[in-house]
Amino acid sequence: MAKVHILDHPLIQHKLTFIRDKNTGSKEFRELVEEVSMLMAYEVTRDFALKDIEIETPVTTTKGQVIAGRKVVIVPILRAGIGMVSGMVNLIPAAKVGHIGLYRDPETLQPVEYYCKLPSDLNERELIVIDPMLATGGSASAAIKFLKDRKVKNIKLVCLLAAPEGIKKVQEEHPDVDIYLAAVDEKLDDHGYIVPGLGDAGDRLFGTK
Ligand code: PRP
Ligand code: URA
């Protein structure tokens, strides 16, 4: 079974409180989502392999370590996933970014695909799928299946908030995918919103409603 990593670092929890607050406007919301995503990237990359290289300091030659493992593709689920891209890319600047467009049908809560643009060397890379919200899990699970259908093997899922229902769905359908979260909330409401949650992540990021 895939692991669920709760990133309960004080800085992440502090910023998350202001992300949740309904009085936080779009500008500050975007900045906070970027900052939390950057902090999460630090933990998500913890298992990256290193290799030794020889370098010269101004004083002598010495060995240093650099990232040795697979290259990365960051895959935001449109639209709200876009809010997490810059924070991730700040820490993993060599990453490519692929996009998957899914929206959740408000009646059925089923994910509907409308866009896909991915790098061609996808299956030589480690994939980090990002979306602020893991609610029913329908969107994340569909995006992961979509990537696996393209023979991708190494996938991690990174979300700010999750409902227990969403975690269960992804774990059942994709037991090989580790999930990284800033917090697990209590439940979903009758409209599939995470409670207490942060509202509609896309609307708050982009000022729509
Ligand atoms: C939100 C969110 C996830 C999805 C989560 O997107 O960004 O993609 O809902 O819900 P689920 O786990 O029940 O599938 P939304 O469909 O609102 O589209 P948007 O990002 O374009 O606003
Ligand atoms: N999508 C959101 O943006 N927020 C939720 O609470 C659930 C799904």
mmCIF file of C-alpha atoms and ligand atoms in Angstrom:
data_model
loop_
_atom_site.group_PDB
_atom_site.id
_atom_site.type_symbol
_atom_site.label_atom_id
_atom_site.label_comp_id
_atom_site.label_asym_id
_atom_site.label_seq_id
_atom_site.Cartn_x
_atom_site.Cartn_y
_atom_site.Cartn_z
ATOM 1 C CA MET A 1 0.000 0.000 0.000
ATOM 2 C CA ALA A 2 1.258 3.463 -0.875
ATOM 3 C CA LYS A 3 2.294 5.716 1.961
ATOM 4 C CA VAL A 4 0.475 8.894 2.962
ATOM 5 C CA HIS A 5 2.951 11.554 4.089
ATOM 6 C CA ILE A 6 1.479 14.363 6.174
ATOM 7 C CA LEU A 7 3.877 17.314 6.016
ATOM 8 C CA ASP A 8 3.114 18.896 9.368
ATOM 9 C CA HIS A 9 6.051 21.324 9.413
ATOM 10 C CA PRO A 10 5.165 24.454 11.437
ATOM 11 C CA LEU A 11 5.751 26.766 8.448
ATOM 12 C CA ILE A 12 3.403 24.690 6.273
ATOM 13 C CA GLN A 13 0.711 24.588 8.963
ATOM 14 C CA HIS A 14 1.017 28.339 9.637
ATOM 15 C CA LYS A 15 0.639 29.229 5.969
ATOM 16 C CA LEU A 16 -2.162 26.702 5.494
ATOM 17 C CA THR A 17 -4.223 28.455 8.183
ATOM 18 C CA PHE A 18 -4.174 31.668 6.135
ATOM 19 C CA ILE A 19 -4.880 29.747 2.909
ATOM 20 C CA ARG A 20 -8.021 28.344 4.584
ATOM 21 C CA ASP A 21 -9.178 31.762 5.880
ATOM 22 C CA LYS A 22 -12.011 33.080 3.712
ATOM 23 C CA ASN A 23 -10.776 36.655 4.238
ATOM 24 C CA THR A 24 -7.501 35.925 2.430
ATOM 25 C CA GLY A 25 -7.712 37.514 -1.037
ATOM 26 C CA SER A 26 -6.490 36.016 -4.320
ATOM 27 C CA LYS A 27 -3.083 37.729 -4.340
ATOM 28 C CA GLU A 28 -2.129 36.506 -0.885
ATOM 29 C CA PHE A 29 -3.785 33.121 -1.495
ATOM 30 C CA ARG A 30 -1.639 32.590 -4.625
ATOM 31 C CA GLU A 31 1.534 33.616 -2.801
ATOM 32 C CA LEU A 32 0.803 31.297 0.124
ATOM 33 C CA VAL A 33 -0.016 28.334 -2.159
ATOM 34 C CA GLU A 34 3.293 28.947 -3.966
ATOM 35 C CA GLU A 35 5.211 29.078 -0.673
ATOM 36 C CA VAL A 36 3.580 25.929 0.741
ATOM 37 C CA SER A 37 4.201 24.096 -2.537
ATOM 38 C CA MET A 38 7.881 25.007 -2.333
ATOM 39 C CA LEU A 39 8.097 23.718 1.225
ATOM 40 C CA MET A 40 6.312 20.521 0.189
ATOM 41 C CA ALA A 41 8.732 20.046 -2.733
ATOM 42 C CA TYR A 42 11.535 19.870 -0.163
ATOM 43 C CA GLU A 43 9.953 16.777 1.441
ATOM 44 C CA VAL A 44 8.700 15.206 -1.800
ATOM 45 C CA THR A 45 12.271 15.111 -3.118
ATOM 46 C CA ARG A 46 13.742 13.630 0.062
ATOM 47 C CA ASP A 47 14.257 10.177 -1.533
ATOM 48 C CA PHE A 48 16.090 11.484 -4.621
ATOM 49 C CA ALA A 49 19.351 9.641 -5.236
ATOM 50 C CA LEU A 50 22.685 11.444 -4.971
ATOM 51 C CA LYS A 51 26.052 10.800 -6.577
ATOM 52 C CA ASP A 52 29.522 11.994 -5.618
ATOM 53 C CA ILE A 53 31.373 14.432 -7.835
ATOM 54 C CA GLU A 54 34.747 16.054 -7.406
ATOM 55 C CA ILE A 55 34.885 19.844 -7.246
ATOM 56 C CA GLU A 56 37.423 22.513 -6.471
ATOM 57 C CA THR A 57 36.670 24.969 -3.709
ATOM 58 C CA PRO A 58 38.819 28.140 -3.619
ATOM 59 C CA VAL A 59 40.951 26.243 -1.070
ATOM 60 C CA THR A 60 41.249 22.613 -2.259
ATOM 61 C CA THR A 61 39.626 19.779 -4.184
ATOM 62 C CA THR A 62 36.841 17.887 -2.434
ATOM 63 C CA LYS A 63 33.911 15.597 -3.071
ATOM 64 C CA GLY A 64 30.384 17.007 -3.225
ATOM 65 C CA GLN A 65 27.037 15.361 -3.868
ATOM 66 C CA VAL A 66 24.573 16.178 -6.632
ATOM 67 C CA ILE A 67 21.194 14.759 -7.605
ATOM 68 C CA ALA A 68 21.795 11.602 -9.635
ATOM 69 C CA GLY A 69 18.438 10.041 -10.147
ATOM 70 C CA ARG A 70 15.732 10.281 -12.727
ATOM 71 C CA LYS A 71 14.626 13.597 -14.135
ATOM 72 C CA VAL A 72 11.279 15.027 -13.080
ATOM 73 C CA VAL A 73 8.023 16.016 -14.729
ATOM 74 C CA ILE A 74 5.597 18.079 -12.688
ATOM 75 C CA VAL A 75 2.001 17.518 -13.793
ATOM 76 C CA PRO A 76 -0.540 20.055 -12.529
ATOM 77 C CA ILE A 77 -4.180 19.090 -12.862
ATOM 78 C CA LEU A 78 -5.808 22.138 -14.459
ATOM 79 C CA ARG A 79 -6.850 24.491 -13.356
ATOM 80 C CA ALA A 80 -6.085 24.738 -9.628
ATOM 81 C CA GLY A 81 -2.894 22.662 -9.934
ATOM 82 C CA ILE A 82 -1.309 25.605 -11.781
ATOM 83 C CA GLY A 83 -1.145 27.436 -8.455
ATOM 84 C CA MET A 84 1.383 24.901 -7.165
ATOM 85 C CA VAL A 85 3.696 24.844 -10.207
ATOM 86 C CA SER A 86 5.941 27.847 -9.511
ATOM 87 C CA GLY A 87 6.704 26.730 -5.943
ATOM 88 C CA MET A 88 7.677 23.253 -7.137
ATOM 89 C CA VAL A 89 9.717 24.502 -10.096
ATOM 90 C CA ASN A 90 11.585 26.958 -7.853
ATOM 91 C CA LEU A 91 13.098 23.978 -6.023
ATOM 92 C CA ILE A 92 13.309 21.596 -9.014
ATOM 93 C CA PRO A 93 14.292 23.997 -11.809
ATOM 94 C CA ALA A 94 15.239 21.260 -14.308
ATOM 95 C CA ALA A 95 11.751 19.743 -14.140
ATOM 96 C CA LYS A 96 9.550 19.705 -17.204
ATOM 97 C CA VAL A 97 5.883 20.606 -16.757
ATOM 98 C CA GLY A 98 3.059 18.599 -18.357
ATOM 99 C CA HIS A 99 -0.585 19.636 -18.078
ATOM 100 C CA ILE A 100 -3.733 17.550 -17.685
ATOM 101 C CA GLY A 101 -7.060 19.393 -17.862
ATOM 102 C CA LEU A 102 -9.849 17.862 -15.814
ATOM 103 C CA TYR A 103 -12.865 19.450 -14.254
ATOM 104 C CA ARG A 104 -15.302 17.898 -11.877
ATOM 105 C CA ASP A 105 -18.861 17.779 -13.188
ATOM 106 C CA PRO A 106 -20.825 19.648 -10.498
ATOM 107 C CA GLU A 107 -23.792 17.231 -10.758
ATOM 108 C CA THR A 108 -22.091 13.840 -10.983
ATOM 109 C CA LEU A 109 -18.745 14.850 -9.351
ATOM 110 C CA GLN A 110 -17.095 12.734 -12.086
ATOM 111 C CA PRO A 111 -13.880 14.101 -13.689
ATOM 112 C CA VAL A 112 -14.186 15.279 -17.303
ATOM 113 C CA GLU A 113 -10.968 15.506 -19.353
ATOM 114 C CA TYR A 114 -10.535 18.510 -21.674
ATOM 115 C CA TYR A 115 -6.776 19.027 -22.196
ATOM 116 C CA CYS A 116 -3.502 17.117 -22.177
ATOM 117 C CA LYS A 117 0.032 18.184 -23.098
ATOM 118 C CA LEU A 118 2.887 16.081 -21.757
ATOM 119 C CA PRO A 119 6.634 15.847 -22.502
ATOM 120 C CA SER A 120 7.577 13.072 -24.937
ATOM 121 C CA ASP A 121 10.164 11.435 -22.637
ATOM 122 C CA LEU A 122 7.536 10.920 -19.954
ATOM 123 C CA ASN A 123 8.333 7.325 -19.085
ATOM 124 C CA GLU A 124 12.021 8.023 -18.451
ATOM 125 C CA ARG A 125 11.077 10.473 -15.727
ATOM 126 C CA GLU A 126 9.636 10.631 -12.228
ATOM 127 C CA LEU A 127 6.203 12.260 -12.213
ATOM 128 C CA ILE A 128 4.856 14.537 -9.528
ATOM 129 C CA VAL A 129 1.122 15.131 -9.974
ATOM 130 C CA ILE A 130 -0.055 18.284 -8.180
ATOM 131 C CA ASP A 131 -3.512 19.554 -7.272
ATOM 132 C CA PRO A 132 -4.419 21.539 -4.157
ATOM 133 C CA MET A 133 -7.550 19.449 -3.460
ATOM 134 C CA LEU A 134 -8.061 15.686 -3.104
ATOM 135 C CA ALA A 135 -11.801 15.541 -2.442
ATOM 136 C CA THR A 136 -13.617 12.465 -3.819
ATOM 137 C CA GLY A 137 -10.300 11.515 -5.435
ATOM 138 C CA GLY A 138 -11.965 11.221 -8.842
ATOM 139 C CA SER A 139 -9.771 13.836 -10.567
ATOM 140 C CA ALA A 140 -6.442 12.675 -9.126
ATOM 141 C CA SER A 141 -7.225 9.019 -9.729
ATOM 142 C CA ALA A 142 -8.264 9.710 -13.348
ATOM 143 C CA ALA A 143 -5.108 11.779 -13.965
ATOM 144 C CA ILE A 144 -2.900 9.021 -12.550
ATOM 145 C CA LYS A 145 -4.666 6.380 -14.656
ATOM 146 C CA PHE A 146 -4.211 8.570 -17.715
ATOM 147 C CA LEU A 147 -0.454 8.706 -17.035
ATOM 148 C CA LYS A 148 -0.196 4.976 -16.312
ATOM 149 C CA ASP A 149 -1.955 4.297 -19.643
ATOM 150 C CA ARG A 150 1.111 6.020 -21.160
ATOM 151 C CA LYS A 151 3.367 3.510 -19.377
ATOM 152 C CA VAL A 152 4.548 5.871 -16.655
ATOM 153 C CA LYS A 153 5.623 4.024 -13.515
ATOM 154 C CA ASN A 154 7.060 6.410 -10.949
ATOM 155 C CA ILE A 155 4.282 8.719 -9.796
ATOM 156 C CA LYS A 156 3.821 10.766 -6.629
ATOM 157 C CA LEU A 157 0.706 12.780 -5.794
ATOM 158 C CA VAL A 158 1.019 16.096 -3.925
ATOM 159 C CA CYS A 159 -2.046 17.962 -2.601
ATOM 160 C CA LEU A 160 -2.578 20.621 0.032
ATOM 161 C CA LEU A 161 -5.766 19.202 1.526
ATOM 162 C CA ALA A 162 -7.435 15.801 1.349
ATOM 163 C CA ALA A 163 -10.658 14.242 2.531
ATOM 164 C CA PRO A 164 -10.427 10.658 3.831
ATOM 165 C CA GLU A 165 -12.632 9.564 0.895
ATOM 166 C CA GLY A 166 -10.106 10.873 -1.656
ATOM 167 C CA ILE A 167 -7.146 9.223 0.047
ATOM 168 C CA LYS A 168 -9.021 5.898 0.159
ATOM 169 C CA LYS A 169 -9.906 6.054 -3.534
ATOM 170 C CA VAL A 170 -6.355 6.826 -4.680
ATOM 171 C CA GLN A 171 -4.889 4.190 -2.350
ATOM 172 C CA GLU A 172 -7.309 1.543 -3.612
ATOM 173 C CA GLU A 173 -6.917 2.365 -7.303
ATOM 174 C CA HIS A 174 -3.202 3.253 -7.258
ATOM 175 C CA PRO A 175 -1.520 1.426 -4.364
ATOM 176 C CA ASP A 176 1.911 2.237 -5.845
ATOM 177 C CA VAL A 177 1.465 6.033 -5.662
ATOM 178 C CA ASP A 178 2.684 7.799 -2.513
ATOM 179 C CA ILE A 179 0.528 10.755 -1.446
ATOM 180 C CA TYR A 180 1.979 13.923 0.119
ATOM 181 C CA LEU A 181 -0.414 16.234 1.978
ATOM 182 C CA ALA A 182 -0.276 19.351 4.136
ATOM 183 C CA ALA A 183 -3.394 18.176 6.037
ATOM 184 C CA VAL A 184 -6.175 15.588 6.094
ATOM 185 C CA ASP A 185 -9.562 17.181 6.764
ATOM 186 C CA GLU A 186 -12.669 15.772 8.368
ATOM 187 C CA LYS A 187 -15.062 14.916 5.537
ATOM 188 C CA LEU A 188 -16.811 15.946 2.318
ATOM 189 C CA ASP A 189 -20.055 17.927 2.387
ATOM 190 C CA ASP A 190 -23.115 17.109 0.231
ATOM 191 C CA HIS A 191 -21.596 19.023 -2.714
ATOM 192 C CA GLY A 192 -18.279 17.185 -2.532
ATOM 193 C CA TYR A 193 -16.440 20.087 -0.865
ATOM 194 C CA ILE A 194 -13.763 19.359 1.705
ATOM 195 C CA VAL A 195 -14.797 20.316 5.282
ATOM 196 C CA PRO A 196 -13.384 22.502 6.807
ATOM 197 C CA GLY A 197 -11.322 22.864 3.614
ATOM 198 C CA LEU A 198 -10.525 26.132 1.883
ATOM 199 C CA GLY A 199 -13.459 26.458 -0.530
ATOM 200 C CA ASP A 200 -13.010 26.236 -4.288
ATOM 201 C CA ALA A 201 -9.258 26.284 -4.870
ATOM 202 C CA GLY A 202 -9.491 27.336 -8.544
ATOM 203 C CA ASP A 203 -11.873 30.201 -7.814
ATOM 204 C CA ARG A 204 -9.766 31.472 -4.935
ATOM 205 C CA LEU A 205 -6.544 31.292 -6.966
ATOM 206 C CA PHE A 206 -7.924 32.995 -10.035
ATOM 207 C CA GLY A 207 -10.588 35.272 -8.539
ATOM 208 C CA THR A 208 -13.462 33.615 -10.419
ATOM 209 C CA LYS A 209 -16.865 32.671 -9.041
HETATM 210 C C1 PRP B 1 -11.015 20.829 -8.117
HETATM 211 C C2 PRP B 1 -9.620 20.509 -7.622
HETATM 212 C C3 PRP B 1 -9.449 19.072 -8.071
HETATM 213 C C4 PRP B 1 -10.837 18.515 -7.929
HETATM 214 C C5 PRP B 1 -10.890 17.702 -6.672
HETATM 215 O O1 PRP B 1 -11.004 21.116 -9.457
HETATM 216 O O2 PRP B 1 -8.647 21.377 -8.116
HETATM 217 O O3 PRP B 1 -8.962 18.938 -9.381
HETATM 218 O O4 PRP B 1 -11.730 19.621 -7.830
HETATM 219 O O5 PRP B 1 -12.107 17.070 -6.556
HETATM 220 P P1 PRP B 1 -12.258 15.484 -6.655
HETATM 221 O O6 PRP B 1 -11.181 14.899 -5.802
HETATM 222 O O7 PRP B 1 -13.623 15.234 -6.109
HETATM 223 O O8 PRP B 1 -12.132 15.087 -8.101
HETATM 224 P P2 PRP B 1 -12.336 21.611 -10.225
HETATM 225 O O9 PRP B 1 -13.063 20.449 -10.797
HETATM 226 O O10 PRP B 1 -13.124 22.516 -9.305
HETATM 227 O O11 PRP B 1 -11.767 22.400 -11.451
HETATM 228 P P3 PRP B 1 -10.865 23.735 -11.492
HETATM 229 O O12 PRP B 1 -9.498 23.360 -10.955
HETATM 230 O O13 PRP B 1 -10.848 24.030 -12.928
HETATM 231 O O14 PRP B 1 -11.524 24.792 -10.663
HETATM 232 N N1 URA B 2 -12.488 21.139 -5.239
HETATM 233 C C1 URA B 2 -12.220 22.301 -4.572
HETATM 234 O O1 URA B 2 -11.709 23.261 -5.154
HETATM 235 N N2 URA B 2 -12.519 22.360 -3.261
HETATM 236 C C2 URA B 2 -13.072 21.338 -2.591
HETATM 237 O O2 URA B 2 -13.313 21.466 -1.381
HETATM 238 C C3 URA B 2 -13.344 20.156 -3.296
HETATM 239 C C4 URA B 2 -13.043 20.074 -4.620
#
